[in-house]
Coordinates of C-alpha atoms in Angstrom, one line a residue:
Chain C
M32 CA -50.3 -35.7 -10.2
P33 CA -53.2 -33.5 -11.3
T34 CA -52.4 -29.9 -12.4
S35 CA -54.5 -27.3 -11.2
P36 CA -55.5 -24.9 -13.9
D37 CA -53.6 -22.0 -11.8
S38 CA -50.2 -23.6 -12.1
V39 CA -50.9 -24.3 -16.1
T40 CA -51.8 -20.6 -16.6
H41 CA -48.7 -19.4 -14.7
C42 CA -46.3 -21.6 -16.3
P43 CA -45.7 -19.9 -19.8
P44 CA -44.8 -16.6 -18.2
E45 CA -42.3 -18.3 -16.0
A46 CA -40.7 -20.1 -18.4
G47 CA -40.4 -17.2 -20.5
Q48 CA -38.9 -15.3 -17.4
A49 CA -36.4 -17.9 -17.2
R50 CA -35.4 -17.7 -20.8
K51 CA -35.3 -13.9 -20.6
R52 CA -32.7 -14.7 -17.4
L53 CA -30.9 -17.1 -19.5
A54 CA -30.4 -14.8 -22.8
P55 CA -27.8 -12.2 -21.3
S56 CA -26.0 -14.8 -19.5
A57 CA -25.7 -16.9 -22.7
L58 CA -24.5 -14.0 -24.6
N59 CA -22.0 -13.3 -22.2
W60 CA -20.6 -16.9 -22.6
L61 CA -20.5 -16.2 -26.6
G62 CA -17.7 -13.5 -26.0
V63 CA -15.2 -16.0 -24.6
V64 CA -16.1 -18.9 -27.0
P65 CA -13.4 -17.8 -29.2
F66 CA -10.8 -18.3 -26.6
F67 CA -12.3 -21.7 -25.6
L68 CA -12.3 -22.7 -29.1
F69 CA -8.5 -21.5 -29.7
A70 CA -8.0 -23.2 -26.7
L71 CA -9.4 -26.6 -27.4
L72 CA -8.1 -26.6 -30.9
F73 CA -4.5 -25.4 -30.4
L74 CA -3.7 -26.3 -26.7
I75 CA -6.0 -28.9 -25.3
L76 CA -6.2 -31.4 -28.3
P77 CA -2.6 -31.3 -29.5
T78 CA -1.5 -31.9 -26.1
A79 CA -4.0 -34.8 -25.5
T80 CA -2.9 -36.2 -28.8
L81 CA 1.1 -36.3 -27.9
M82 CA 0.3 -37.6 -24.4
I83 CA -1.9 -40.5 -25.9
G84 CA 1.0 -40.7 -28.7
A85 CA 3.8 -40.7 -26.2
F86 CA 2.2 -44.1 -25.0
Q87 CA 1.7 -45.7 -28.5
D88 CA 4.3 -47.3 -31.3
A89 CA 4.3 -46.6 -35.0
N90 CA 1.3 -48.9 -35.3
G91 CA -0.7 -47.2 -32.4
H92 CA -0.5 -50.0 -29.9
F93 CA 0.3 -49.2 -26.2
T94 CA 3.7 -49.1 -25.4
L95 CA 6.1 -47.4 -22.2
G96 CA 8.8 -47.5 -24.8
N97 CA 9.1 -44.2 -25.9
I98 CA 9.0 -43.0 -22.0
A99 CA 12.1 -45.5 -21.4
K100 CA 13.8 -44.0 -24.4
L101 CA 13.8 -40.4 -22.6
F102 CA 16.4 -42.1 -20.3
D103 CA 18.8 -42.8 -22.9
D104 CA 22.3 -41.1 -22.5
S105 CA 21.8 -39.0 -25.5
I106 CA 18.3 -37.6 -24.6
L107 CA 19.0 -37.1 -20.8
S108 CA 22.2 -35.2 -22.2
A109 CA 19.6 -33.0 -24.1
Y110 CA 17.5 -32.5 -21.3
W111 CA 20.5 -31.6 -19.3
I112 CA 21.8 -29.0 -21.5
S113 CA 18.3 -27.6 -22.1
F114 CA 18.2 -27.6 -18.3
E115 CA 21.4 -25.8 -17.9
V116 CA 20.7 -23.2 -21.0
S117 CA 17.4 -22.4 -19.4
A118 CA 18.5 -22.2 -15.5
A119 CA 21.6 -19.9 -16.8
S120 CA 19.2 -17.5 -18.9
A121 CA 16.6 -17.7 -15.8
L122 CA 19.1 -16.9 -13.1
G123 CA 20.8 -14.2 -15.4
G124 CA 17.5 -12.7 -16.6
S125 CA 16.1 -12.7 -13.0
L126 CA 19.0 -10.9 -11.5
I127 CA 19.7 -8.5 -14.3
G128 CA 15.9 -7.6 -14.7
L129 CA 15.4 -7.5 -11.1
L130 CA 18.4 -4.9 -10.7
L131 CA 17.3 -3.1 -13.7
A132 CA 13.5 -2.6 -12.2
L133 CA 14.6 -1.5 -8.9
A134 CA 16.7 0.8 -10.4
A135 CA 13.9 2.2 -12.7
I136 CA 11.2 2.0 -9.9
Q137 CA 13.3 3.1 -6.6
G138 CA 16.6 4.2 -8.0
G139 CA 15.5 8.1 -7.9
L140 CA 16.3 8.1 -11.7
P141 CA 14.2 10.7 -14.0
A142 CA 10.7 9.9 -14.1
W143 CA 10.7 9.2 -17.9
I144 CA 13.1 6.1 -17.5
R145 CA 10.3 3.8 -16.0
P146 CA 7.8 4.1 -19.0
T147 CA 10.5 4.2 -21.6
L148 CA 11.9 0.6 -19.9
M149 CA 8.2 -0.4 -19.7
T150 CA 7.6 0.3 -23.1
F151 CA 10.9 -1.5 -24.4
S152 CA 10.1 -4.6 -22.3
G153 CA 7.0 -5.1 -23.6
V154 CA 8.2 -5.1 -27.2
A155 CA 11.8 -7.1 -26.4
S156 CA 10.1 -9.7 -24.2
N157 CA 8.2 -10.9 -27.5
F158 CA 10.9 -10.7 -29.8
A159 CA 12.3 -14.2 -30.3
G160 CA 12.7 -16.5 -32.8
I161 CA 14.2 -16.0 -36.8
P162 CA 14.3 -12.3 -36.2
L163 CA 15.9 -12.4 -32.7
S164 CA 18.6 -15.0 -34.0
F165 CA 19.2 -13.1 -37.3
A166 CA 20.0 -10.0 -34.8
F167 CA 22.5 -11.9 -32.9
L168 CA 24.2 -13.3 -35.5
S169 CA 24.6 -10.1 -37.6
T170 CA 25.9 -8.2 -34.4
L171 CA 27.8 -11.2 -32.3
G172 CA 28.1 -13.7 -35.3
R173 CA 32.0 -14.4 -36.3
M174 CA 31.4 -11.7 -39.2
G175 CA 29.0 -9.7 -37.0
L176 CA 28.8 -6.0 -36.6
V177 CA 30.1 -5.9 -33.1
T178 CA 32.8 -8.6 -33.4
V179 CA 34.2 -6.7 -36.5
L180 CA 34.2 -3.5 -34.6
L181 CA 36.0 -4.8 -31.4
R182 CA 38.6 -6.6 -33.8
N183 CA 39.0 -3.4 -36.1
Y184 CA 38.8 -0.9 -33.5
A185 CA 39.3 -2.4 -29.9
D186 CA 41.8 -4.8 -31.3
F187 CA 39.9 -7.4 -29.6
D188 CA 39.2 -10.9 -31.1
L189 CA 35.9 -12.0 -29.4
Y190 CA 36.4 -15.4 -31.0
S191 CA 39.9 -16.0 -29.7
T192 CA 38.6 -16.0 -26.3
G193 CA 36.3 -19.2 -27.5
F194 CA 33.0 -17.6 -27.7
S195 CA 30.7 -18.8 -30.3
I196 CA 27.1 -17.4 -30.7
L197 CA 26.2 -20.8 -31.5
S198 CA 27.4 -22.2 -28.7
F199 CA 25.8 -22.7 -24.8
I200 CA 27.2 -18.9 -24.2
G201 CA 25.8 -17.6 -27.3
L202 CA 22.3 -19.4 -26.8
T203 CA 22.3 -18.1 -23.2
L204 CA 23.0 -14.6 -24.4
T205 CA 20.3 -14.7 -26.9
Y206 CA 17.9 -15.9 -24.6
L207 CA 18.7 -13.3 -22.3
Y208 CA 17.4 -10.7 -24.8
F209 CA 13.9 -11.6 -24.0
Q210 CA 14.3 -13.2 -20.4
I211 CA 15.7 -9.9 -18.9
P212 CA 12.6 -7.5 -20.2
L213 CA 10.2 -10.4 -19.3
M214 CA 11.4 -10.4 -15.8
V215 CA 11.2 -6.3 -15.7
L216 CA 7.6 -6.7 -16.6
I217 CA 6.7 -9.6 -14.2
V218 CA 8.7 -8.3 -11.2
T219 CA 7.7 -4.5 -11.3
P220 CA 4.2 -5.2 -9.4
A221 CA 5.9 -6.6 -6.8
I222 CA 8.5 -3.9 -6.6
D223 CA 5.7 -1.3 -6.6
G224 CA 4.1 -3.4 -3.8
L225 CA 6.7 -2.4 -1.3
R226 CA 5.7 0.4 1.0
A227 CA 7.4 3.6 1.5
E228 CA 6.0 3.2 5.1
W229 CA 7.9 -0.1 5.7
R230 CA 11.4 1.7 4.8
E231 CA 10.3 4.4 7.0
A232 CA 9.3 2.3 9.9
C233 CA 12.6 0.2 9.7
E234 CA 14.5 3.8 9.8
S235 CA 12.6 5.0 13.0
L236 CA 13.4 1.8 14.4
G237 CA 16.9 2.4 14.0
G238 CA 17.6 0.1 10.6
S239 CA 20.0 1.1 8.0
S240 CA 19.4 0.8 4.3
V241 CA 21.0 -2.5 4.2
A242 CA 18.8 -3.8 7.5
Y243 CA 15.7 -2.9 5.2
W244 CA 16.6 -5.0 2.2
W245 CA 17.9 -7.8 4.1
H246 CA 15.4 -8.4 6.9
I247 CA 12.5 -6.6 5.0
A248 CA 12.2 -5.8 1.3
L249 CA 14.2 -8.8 0.1
P250 CA 11.9 -11.3 2.1
I251 CA 8.7 -10.2 0.8
L252 CA 10.0 -9.9 -2.5
W253 CA 11.6 -13.4 -2.3
P254 CA 8.6 -15.3 -3.3
S255 CA 8.0 -13.3 -6.3
I256 CA 11.6 -13.2 -7.3
L257 CA 11.9 -17.0 -7.0
G258 CA 8.6 -17.3 -8.8
S259 CA 9.5 -14.9 -11.8
T260 CA 12.9 -17.0 -12.1
L261 CA 10.7 -20.4 -12.5
L262 CA 8.5 -18.6 -15.2
L263 CA 11.8 -17.6 -16.9
F264 CA 12.9 -21.1 -16.7
A265 CA 9.7 -22.4 -18.2
N266 CA 10.1 -19.6 -20.9
A267 CA 13.5 -20.7 -22.0
F268 CA 12.8 -24.5 -21.7
G269 CA 9.9 -24.3 -24.1
A270 CA 11.8 -21.8 -26.6
V271 CA 12.3 -23.6 -29.9
A272 CA 12.3 -21.2 -32.6
T273 CA 15.3 -19.0 -31.5
A274 CA 17.5 -21.8 -30.8
Y275 CA 16.6 -23.7 -34.1
A276 CA 17.3 -20.8 -36.0
L277 CA 20.5 -19.7 -34.0
T278 CA 21.9 -23.1 -33.6
G279 CA 20.7 -25.5 -36.0
S280 CA 21.5 -28.6 -35.0
S281 CA 24.8 -27.7 -33.3
L282 CA 23.7 -27.7 -29.9
N283 CA 21.4 -30.7 -28.6
I284 CA 18.9 -29.2 -26.4
V285 CA 15.3 -30.7 -26.1
P286 CA 13.5 -28.6 -28.5
I287 CA 15.8 -29.1 -31.5
L288 CA 16.0 -32.9 -30.6
L289 CA 12.1 -33.1 -30.7
Y290 CA 12.1 -31.1 -33.9
A291 CA 14.4 -33.5 -35.5
Q292 CA 12.1 -36.6 -34.4
I293 CA 9.0 -35.0 -35.8
R294 CA 10.2 -33.4 -38.8
G295 CA 13.8 -35.1 -39.3
D296 CA 14.6 -37.3 -42.2
V297 CA 17.1 -39.4 -40.4
L298 CA 15.8 -39.3 -36.7
H299 CA 12.1 -39.5 -37.6
D300 CA 10.2 -41.3 -34.6
Q301 CA 7.0 -39.3 -34.3
N302 CA 6.2 -41.0 -31.0
L303 CA 9.6 -40.4 -29.4
G304 CA 8.8 -36.8 -30.3
Y305 CA 5.6 -37.1 -28.4
A306 CA 7.3 -38.3 -25.5
L307 CA 10.0 -35.5 -25.5
A308 CA 7.1 -33.2 -25.8
L309 CA 5.7 -34.8 -22.6
G310 CA 9.0 -34.6 -20.8
M311 CA 9.0 -31.0 -21.6
I312 CA 5.4 -30.4 -20.3
V313 CA 6.6 -31.9 -17.0
V314 CA 9.2 -29.6 -16.6
T315 CA 7.5 -26.4 -17.8
G316 CA 4.3 -27.6 -16.0
L317 CA 6.2 -28.0 -12.8
S318 CA 7.9 -24.5 -13.1
N319 CA 4.7 -22.8 -13.9
A320 CA 3.0 -24.4 -11.0
G321 CA 5.9 -23.3 -9.0
Y322 CA 5.5 -19.9 -10.2
I323 CA 1.7 -20.1 -9.5
W324 CA 2.2 -21.3 -5.8
L325 CA 4.8 -18.6 -5.0
R326 CA 2.7 -15.9 -6.4
S327 CA -0.3 -16.6 -4.5
R328 CA 2.0 -16.6 -1.3
A329 CA 3.5 -13.5 -2.1
E330 CA -0.1 -11.9 -2.3
R331 CA -1.5 -13.7 0.7
G332 CA 1.5 -12.2 2.6
R333 CA 0.6 -8.5 1.6
E334 CA -3.3 -8.7 2.6
Chain O
M888 CA 13.2 24.7 29.0
A889 CA 11.0 23.1 26.6
Y890 CA 11.9 19.4 25.7
L891 CA 10.8 19.7 22.1
T892 CA 11.3 23.4 20.2
I893 CA 10.8 24.0 16.7
N894 CA 11.8 27.2 15.4
N895 CA 11.0 28.7 12.1
L896 CA 10.3 25.6 9.9
H897 CA 9.3 26.0 6.3
K898 CA 8.9 23.1 3.7
R899 CA 8.6 23.8 0.0
F900 CA 7.9 21.2 -2.3
D901 CA 8.9 23.1 -5.7
D902 CA 6.7 26.2 -5.8
H903 CA 4.4 24.9 -3.0
V904 CA 4.9 25.9 0.4
V905 CA 3.2 23.1 2.5
V906 CA 4.5 24.7 5.9
H907 CA 5.1 28.2 6.8
D908 CA 6.9 29.5 9.4
F909 CA 5.9 27.0 12.0
N910 CA 6.9 27.4 15.6
M911 CA 6.0 25.3 19.0
S912 CA 7.7 23.9 21.7
I913 CA 6.5 20.8 24.3
E914 CA 7.4 19.7 27.6
Q915 CA 8.4 16.4 28.3
G916 CA 5.3 13.9 28.7
E917 CA 2.9 16.2 27.1
F918 CA 0.5 14.9 24.6
V919 CA 0.2 17.5 21.9
T920 CA -2.1 17.2 19.0
F921 CA -1.9 18.8 15.6
L922 CA -5.6 19.3 14.2
G923 CA -6.6 20.3 10.8
P924 CA -7.9 19.5 7.6
S925 CA -6.4 17.3 4.7
G926 CA -3.5 19.2 2.8
C927 CA -2.9 21.6 6.1
G928 CA 0.7 20.5 6.6
K929 CA 0.4 18.6 10.0
T930 CA 2.0 15.4 8.4
T931 CA 4.8 17.2 6.7
V932 CA 5.6 18.8 10.0
L933 CA 5.5 15.4 11.7
R934 CA 7.5 13.7 9.2
M935 CA 10.0 16.7 9.5
I936 CA 10.1 15.5 13.4
A937 CA 10.9 11.9 12.3
G938 CA 13.5 12.8 9.6
F939 CA 11.6 11.6 6.9
E940 CA 11.3 15.2 5.2
T941 CA 13.9 17.7 5.3
P942 CA 12.9 21.2 6.0
T943 CA 13.8 24.0 3.5
S944 CA 14.8 26.1 6.5
G945 CA 14.1 26.1 10.4
H946 CA 15.4 24.1 13.3
I947 CA 14.3 21.0 15.2
R948 CA 15.8 20.5 18.7
V949 CA 15.0 17.8 21.4
G950 CA 16.4 18.2 24.6
G951 CA 18.7 21.1 23.2
E952 CA 20.2 18.8 20.7
D953 CA 19.6 20.2 17.1
I954 CA 18.2 17.2 15.0
T955 CA 17.3 19.3 11.9
H956 CA 19.6 17.2 9.8
Q957 CA 19.9 14.0 11.7
S958 CA 18.9 10.9 10.1
P959 CA 15.7 9.1 11.4
Q960 CA 18.0 6.2 12.7
K961 CA 19.8 8.4 15.2
R962 CA 16.7 10.4 16.5
G963 CA 15.5 8.0 18.6
I964 CA 12.0 9.0 17.7
G965 CA 9.2 6.5 17.3
M966 CA 6.3 6.4 14.7
V967 CA 3.1 4.8 14.5
F968 CA 1.9 5.1 11.0
Q969 CA -2.0 5.2 9.7
S970 CA -1.7 2.2 7.6
Y971 CA 0.1 0.4 10.6
A972 CA 3.3 -0.3 8.3
L973 CA 3.9 -4.0 10.1
F974 CA 6.1 -5.8 8.3
P975 CA 4.3 -8.4 6.3
N976 CA 6.8 -11.1 6.6
M977 CA 7.2 -10.8 10.5
N978 CA 5.0 -12.4 13.3
V979 CA 3.8 -9.9 16.0
T980 CA 6.9 -11.0 18.4
Q981 CA 9.3 -10.1 15.5
N982 CA 7.6 -6.8 14.3
I983 CA 7.8 -5.6 17.9
G984 CA 11.3 -6.8 18.4
F985 CA 12.6 -5.8 15.3
G986 CA 13.9 -2.2 16.7
L987 CA 15.5 -4.0 19.4
K988 CA 17.3 -6.2 17.3
M989 CA 18.6 -3.1 15.1
R990 CA 20.0 -1.8 18.7
K991 CA 22.0 -5.1 18.9
C992 CA 19.8 -5.8 22.3
D993 CA 20.7 -9.7 23.3
G994 CA 17.8 -12.4 22.6
A995 CA 17.0 -12.5 26.3
E996 CA 16.4 -8.8 26.9
I997 CA 14.4 -8.4 23.6
A998 CA 12.3 -11.5 24.5
R999 CA 11.6 -9.5 28.0
K1000 CA 10.9 -6.5 27.0
V1001 CA 8.9 -7.8 23.9
A1002 CA 6.6 -9.5 26.3
E1003 CA 6.2 -6.8 28.7
V1004 CA 5.0 -4.4 25.6
I1005 CA 2.7 -7.0 24.4
K1006 CA 1.0 -7.3 28.0
L1007 CA 0.9 -3.7 28.0
V1008 CA -1.1 -3.5 24.7
E1009 CA -3.3 -6.5 25.4
L1010 CA -2.0 -8.5 22.8
S1011 CA -1.1 -11.7 24.9
G1012 CA -1.8 -14.8 22.9
K1013 CA -1.1 -12.9 19.6
E1014 CA 2.7 -13.3 19.5
N1015 CA 3.0 -15.6 16.7
H1016 CA 0.4 -14.1 14.5
Y1017 CA 1.1 -12.4 11.1
P1018 CA -0.2 -9.0 10.5
H1019 CA -2.9 -10.3 8.1
E1020 CA -4.2 -12.7 10.5
L1021 CA -5.0 -9.6 12.6
S1022 CA -7.9 -7.2 12.8
G1023 CA -7.1 -3.4 12.1
G1024 CA -7.3 -2.5 16.0
Q1025 CA -4.8 -5.3 16.4
R1026 CA -2.5 -4.5 14.1
Q1027 CA -2.4 -0.8 14.9
R1028 CA -1.6 -2.0 18.6
V1029 CA 1.3 -3.7 17.3
A1030 CA 2.2 -0.7 15.6
L1031 CA 2.4 1.2 19.0
A1032 CA 4.0 -1.8 20.7
R1033 CA 6.8 -1.8 18.0
A1034 CA 7.1 2.0 18.8
L1035 CA 7.0 1.8 22.3
V1036 CA 9.5 -1.0 22.9
V1037 CA 12.7 0.9 22.0
E1038 CA 11.6 3.5 24.7
P1039 CA 11.6 6.5 22.0
R1040 CA 12.7 10.2 23.1
I1041 CA 9.4 11.2 21.4
L1042 CA 6.3 9.4 20.0
L1043 CA 4.6 10.5 16.9
L1044 CA 1.4 9.2 15.7
D1045 CA 0.3 10.0 12.4
E1046 CA -3.4 9.5 12.3
P1047 CA -3.3 5.9 13.9
L1048 CA -7.0 5.7 14.5
S1049 CA -8.6 6.8 11.0
A1050 CA -8.7 3.2 9.2
L1051 CA -10.7 1.9 12.1
D1052 CA -13.8 1.7 13.0
A1053 CA -15.7 3.8 15.6
R1054 CA -15.9 1.9 18.5
I1055 CA -12.4 0.6 18.2
R1056 CA -11.3 3.8 17.4
K1057 CA -12.7 5.2 21.0
N1058 CA -11.2 2.1 22.6
L1059 CA -7.8 2.6 21.1
R1060 CA -7.5 6.4 21.9
E1061 CA -8.3 5.7 25.4
Q1062 CA -5.7 2.9 25.4
I1063 CA -3.2 5.2 24.0
R1064 CA -3.7 8.2 26.2
D1065 CA -3.7 5.6 29.1
I1066 CA -0.3 4.2 28.2
Q1067 CA 1.0 7.7 27.4
R1068 CA 0.6 8.8 30.7
R1069 CA 1.7 6.0 32.4
L1070 CA 4.8 6.1 30.8
G1071 CA 5.1 9.7 30.6
L1072 CA 6.0 9.8 26.8
T1073 CA 6.0 12.9 25.0
T1074 CA 3.8 12.6 22.2
I1075 CA 2.4 14.2 19.2
F1076 CA -0.9 13.2 17.5
V1077 CA -2.0 14.1 14.1
T1078 CA -5.7 14.0 13.3
H1079 CA -8.5 15.7 11.7
D1080 CA -10.8 14.6 13.8
Q1081 CA -11.9 17.1 16.3
E1082 CA -13.5 14.9 18.9
E1083 CA -10.1 13.0 18.9
A1084 CA -8.1 16.0 19.3
L1085 CA -10.4 17.1 22.2
T1086 CA -10.4 13.9 24.2
M1087 CA -6.9 13.3 24.0
S1088 CA -4.9 16.2 24.1
D1089 CA -3.1 18.4 26.7
R1090 CA -2.6 21.2 23.8
I1091 CA -3.9 21.4 20.5
F1092 CA -2.3 23.1 17.4
V1093 CA -5.2 23.7 14.9
M1094 CA -3.4 23.9 11.3
N1095 CA -4.6 25.6 8.3
Q1096 CA -2.7 25.9 4.9
G1097 CA 0.8 25.1 6.5
R1098 CA 0.3 27.3 9.3
V1099 CA -0.7 27.5 13.1
E1100 CA -4.3 28.9 13.3
Q1101 CA -4.4 29.0 17.0
E1102 CA -2.4 27.1 19.8
G1103 CA -3.9 26.3 23.4
R1104 CA -5.1 23.9 25.9
A1105 CA -8.0 21.6 24.5
E1106 CA -10.6 23.2 26.4
M1107 CA -9.6 26.7 25.2
V1108 CA -9.1 25.9 21.7
Y1109 CA -12.8 24.6 21.7
T1110 CA -14.6 27.6 23.8
E1111 CA -12.5 30.5 22.8
P1112 CA -11.8 30.1 18.9
A1113 CA -9.4 32.8 17.7
T1114 CA -10.2 32.7 13.9
E1115 CA -13.1 32.1 11.7
F1116 CA -11.4 29.1 10.7
V1117 CA -10.9 27.4 14.1
A1118 CA -14.8 28.2 15.0
R1119 CA -15.8 26.4 11.6
F1120 CA -13.6 23.5 12.3
M1121 CA -13.8 23.0 15.9
G1122 CA -17.5 22.7 16.0
N1123 CA -20.8 23.6 14.6
Y1124 CA -20.5 27.6 15.4
N1125 CA -23.1 29.7 14.5
L1126 CA -20.9 32.4 12.7
L1127 CA -22.4 35.8 12.0
G1128 CA -21.3 38.6 9.7
A1129 CA -21.3 42.1 10.7
A1130 CA -24.5 42.9 9.3
E1131 CA -26.2 39.8 10.7
T1132 CA -24.6 40.4 14.2
Q1133 CA -25.9 44.0 14.0
R1134 CA -29.4 42.8 13.0
L1135 CA -29.6 40.4 15.7
L1136 CA -27.3 41.4 18.8
G1137 CA -27.1 45.1 18.2
L1138 CA -23.7 44.9 18.2
N1139 CA -20.9 46.4 15.6
I1140 CA -18.0 44.3 15.2
N1141 CA -15.4 44.1 12.0
G1142 CA -14.9 40.2 11.9
H1143 CA -17.4 37.2 12.8
M1144 CA -19.3 36.6 15.6
A1145 CA -19.2 33.0 16.8
I1146 CA -21.8 31.5 19.1
R1147 CA -21.6 27.6 20.2
P1148 CA -25.1 25.9 19.4
E1149 CA -25.3 24.6 23.1
S1150 CA -24.6 28.1 24.4
I1151 CA -28.0 29.4 23.3
H1152 CA -31.0 28.9 25.5
V1153 CA -34.3 28.2 24.4
L1154 CA -37.1 29.6 26.2
D1155 CA -40.7 29.3 26.3
A1156 CA -42.3 32.1 23.9
H1157 CA -44.4 33.8 26.9
S1158 CA -41.0 33.7 29.0
Q1159 CA -40.5 37.2 30.7
Q1160 CA -36.9 37.1 30.6
A1161 CA -34.8 40.2 29.8
D1162 CA -32.3 40.3 27.0
T1163 CA -34.4 37.4 24.8
L1164 CA -34.9 37.2 21.3
A1165 CA -38.0 36.0 19.4
G1166 CA -37.3 33.0 17.3
T1167 CA -39.3 30.4 15.2
I1168 CA -38.0 26.6 15.1
R1169 CA -38.0 26.1 11.4
Q1170 CA -36.3 22.4 11.6
H1171 CA -35.0 19.8 14.1
Q1172 CA -32.8 16.8 14.1
L1173 CA -32.6 14.1 16.5
L1174 CA -28.9 13.2 17.2
G1175 CA -29.3 10.6 19.9
N1176 CA -28.7 12.8 23.2
I1177 CA -29.2 16.1 21.5
I1178 CA -31.5 17.7 19.4
R1179 CA -30.4 20.2 16.9
Y1180 CA -33.0 23.0 15.9
Q1181 CA -32.7 25.3 13.4
I1182 CA -34.0 28.7 14.8
E1183 CA -34.9 31.8 12.7
S1184 CA -34.5 35.2 14.6
A1185 CA -34.4 38.6 12.9
G1186 CA -33.8 36.8 9.7
V1187 CA -30.9 34.8 10.8
T1188 CA -31.0 31.1 11.2
L1189 CA -29.1 29.9 14.3
Q1190 CA -28.3 26.5 15.1
V1191 CA -29.1 25.4 18.6
D1192 CA -28.2 22.3 20.4
R1193 CA -30.4 21.2 23.5
L1194 CA -30.1 18.2 25.4
N1195 CA -32.6 15.3 24.5
R1196 CA -34.1 14.4 28.2
T1197 CA -37.5 13.2 27.6
A1198 CA -39.7 12.9 24.5
S1199 CA -41.5 16.3 25.6
D1200 CA -38.2 18.0 24.9
L1201 CA -38.8 17.7 20.9
M1202 CA -40.4 20.9 19.8
P1203 CA -42.0 20.8 16.5
A1204 CA -41.3 23.2 13.5
G1205 CA -43.0 26.4 13.5
T1206 CA -42.9 26.6 17.5
E1207 CA -42.4 30.2 18.7
V1208 CA -39.8 30.5 21.2
R1209 CA -37.3 33.3 22.8
L1210 CA -33.7 32.8 22.8
Q1211 CA -31.4 33.8 25.5
I1212 CA -27.4 34.2 24.6
S1213 CA -25.2 35.2 27.1
R1214 CA -22.6 38.0 26.3
D1215 CA -19.9 35.5 27.5
D1216 CA -20.9 33.0 25.2
M1217 CA -20.2 35.2 22.1
R1218 CA -16.8 35.4 20.8
E1219 CA -15.5 37.8 18.1
V1220 CA -13.1 36.0 15.7
R1221 CA -11.0 37.3 13.0

């Protein structure tokens, strides 16, 4: 096709303008490169590796054997204990966290309570792993400070009740330390979203405080509470460092079993470890998906 | 005997007095408006009547019963909020029926009354819609229906139209007034919009800084402002100081002279009528059916409104005119 001299003349400036238009956009993308790089190297690639590895044997051949092994009694039992610990800490954390947030926001307490609670929650929700385990061992362990104080000054032997920090109860209690503040942080915006006019409208229509909570506030908060509980469940299900540092191998939960398969000397089976991890991803993924769906539902209802 | 009486009502938040010595009485079936700028205390008075705020002192009585310290649940007073305050987890039917449910009415009665009030506010077909699926005007009609269905002793409307666009606002205010008249419902309406107050009210209480500046029938408050504040707030009054009044009109006064822009007659420069003033048009503004002029006379700039009847009515800047102001249209204000 013949090209007119005009079009030839006009091309370079237009191309230059296009380059000018692209330049700022490219710079904007540059800002998020570290995030994508980080996500690629430490999330997407490892996830892809373990997903592939879950379907391979030690020689790299395709197999469903690793997935089949997930249904062995010992592994199912590990999933069940993990489920119980996660569910207990999620339910306990969400209930206590909700009550705490409600008290701080709507309880008519002094104004300084709320920012103090929020600051503490921000720190405590990230306090996990070895330091948290050490803190609980040194307070509620057999020779922990609180245990000794109770024995010496209140004549109460905590361990005579069957309590052990290395048990199901002990691990749940330890998880609650970060689950409760996490719930406070997540549910606070939802509680803030409860408008004072709803309560006033309820009152002017003859509704009591109980009626307000039962018919209005709780149904509005319900998707947020349920979603937050699912997030707490996923948070506990994926926690490994705290569990490992606290209980070692005394409690058969999935993260510890997984750790043993990948790093252990006796149980070493890397591909089974990948399959275990895949199972955890499925559980936490479903929980997170539930959380996102419920949160969007809660937001949609408030429009 | 008045249906609602308020005596010496005070409200103080810490050191800040929000309502100061508020007194009023309303007859049953009356439509009364609290009119004033933001922060004048009108909503606080309304909230004290509803029971959402406790007065620092004073008394509120309905039908002779002292309700000053009664809980909102027991007052039997309906409230429509500026932000609608519809329950987002309930559909239109459930929102409207909520008050009847709280009163332990049976299902059939709730269904019947809700259907009646839905028809009254013209929301038929929207029964199963949730608040987020409705327009602003529809939401406010649901809020109105919800307040009406429980047959309140008094209906309180807290700036219910201010979040709506002009056309819907106009329609809804006519609808509210119509329903109020049909039901004979004692109603208190809070607004900062003079036009709304004038078109809807039997009586207006103009409020400023926690006090009532003037109270009276709508037409009286507009034409006979008692204070400089009311004159300024109610319209585009020309407010002349003592010196300007002396210079322009040759009258000695202590306060201000208020003259409505539409009460000044613009005559031809060669008019031979007595008691007229010479003036020059400085500016004009076309406001649809009104032409607003800025006319200078004896060094005083007056705002004058004239009906825009034909294109030839518009007088350009620089035109010499004569102004006629009747003594009856001048009002000395504090």
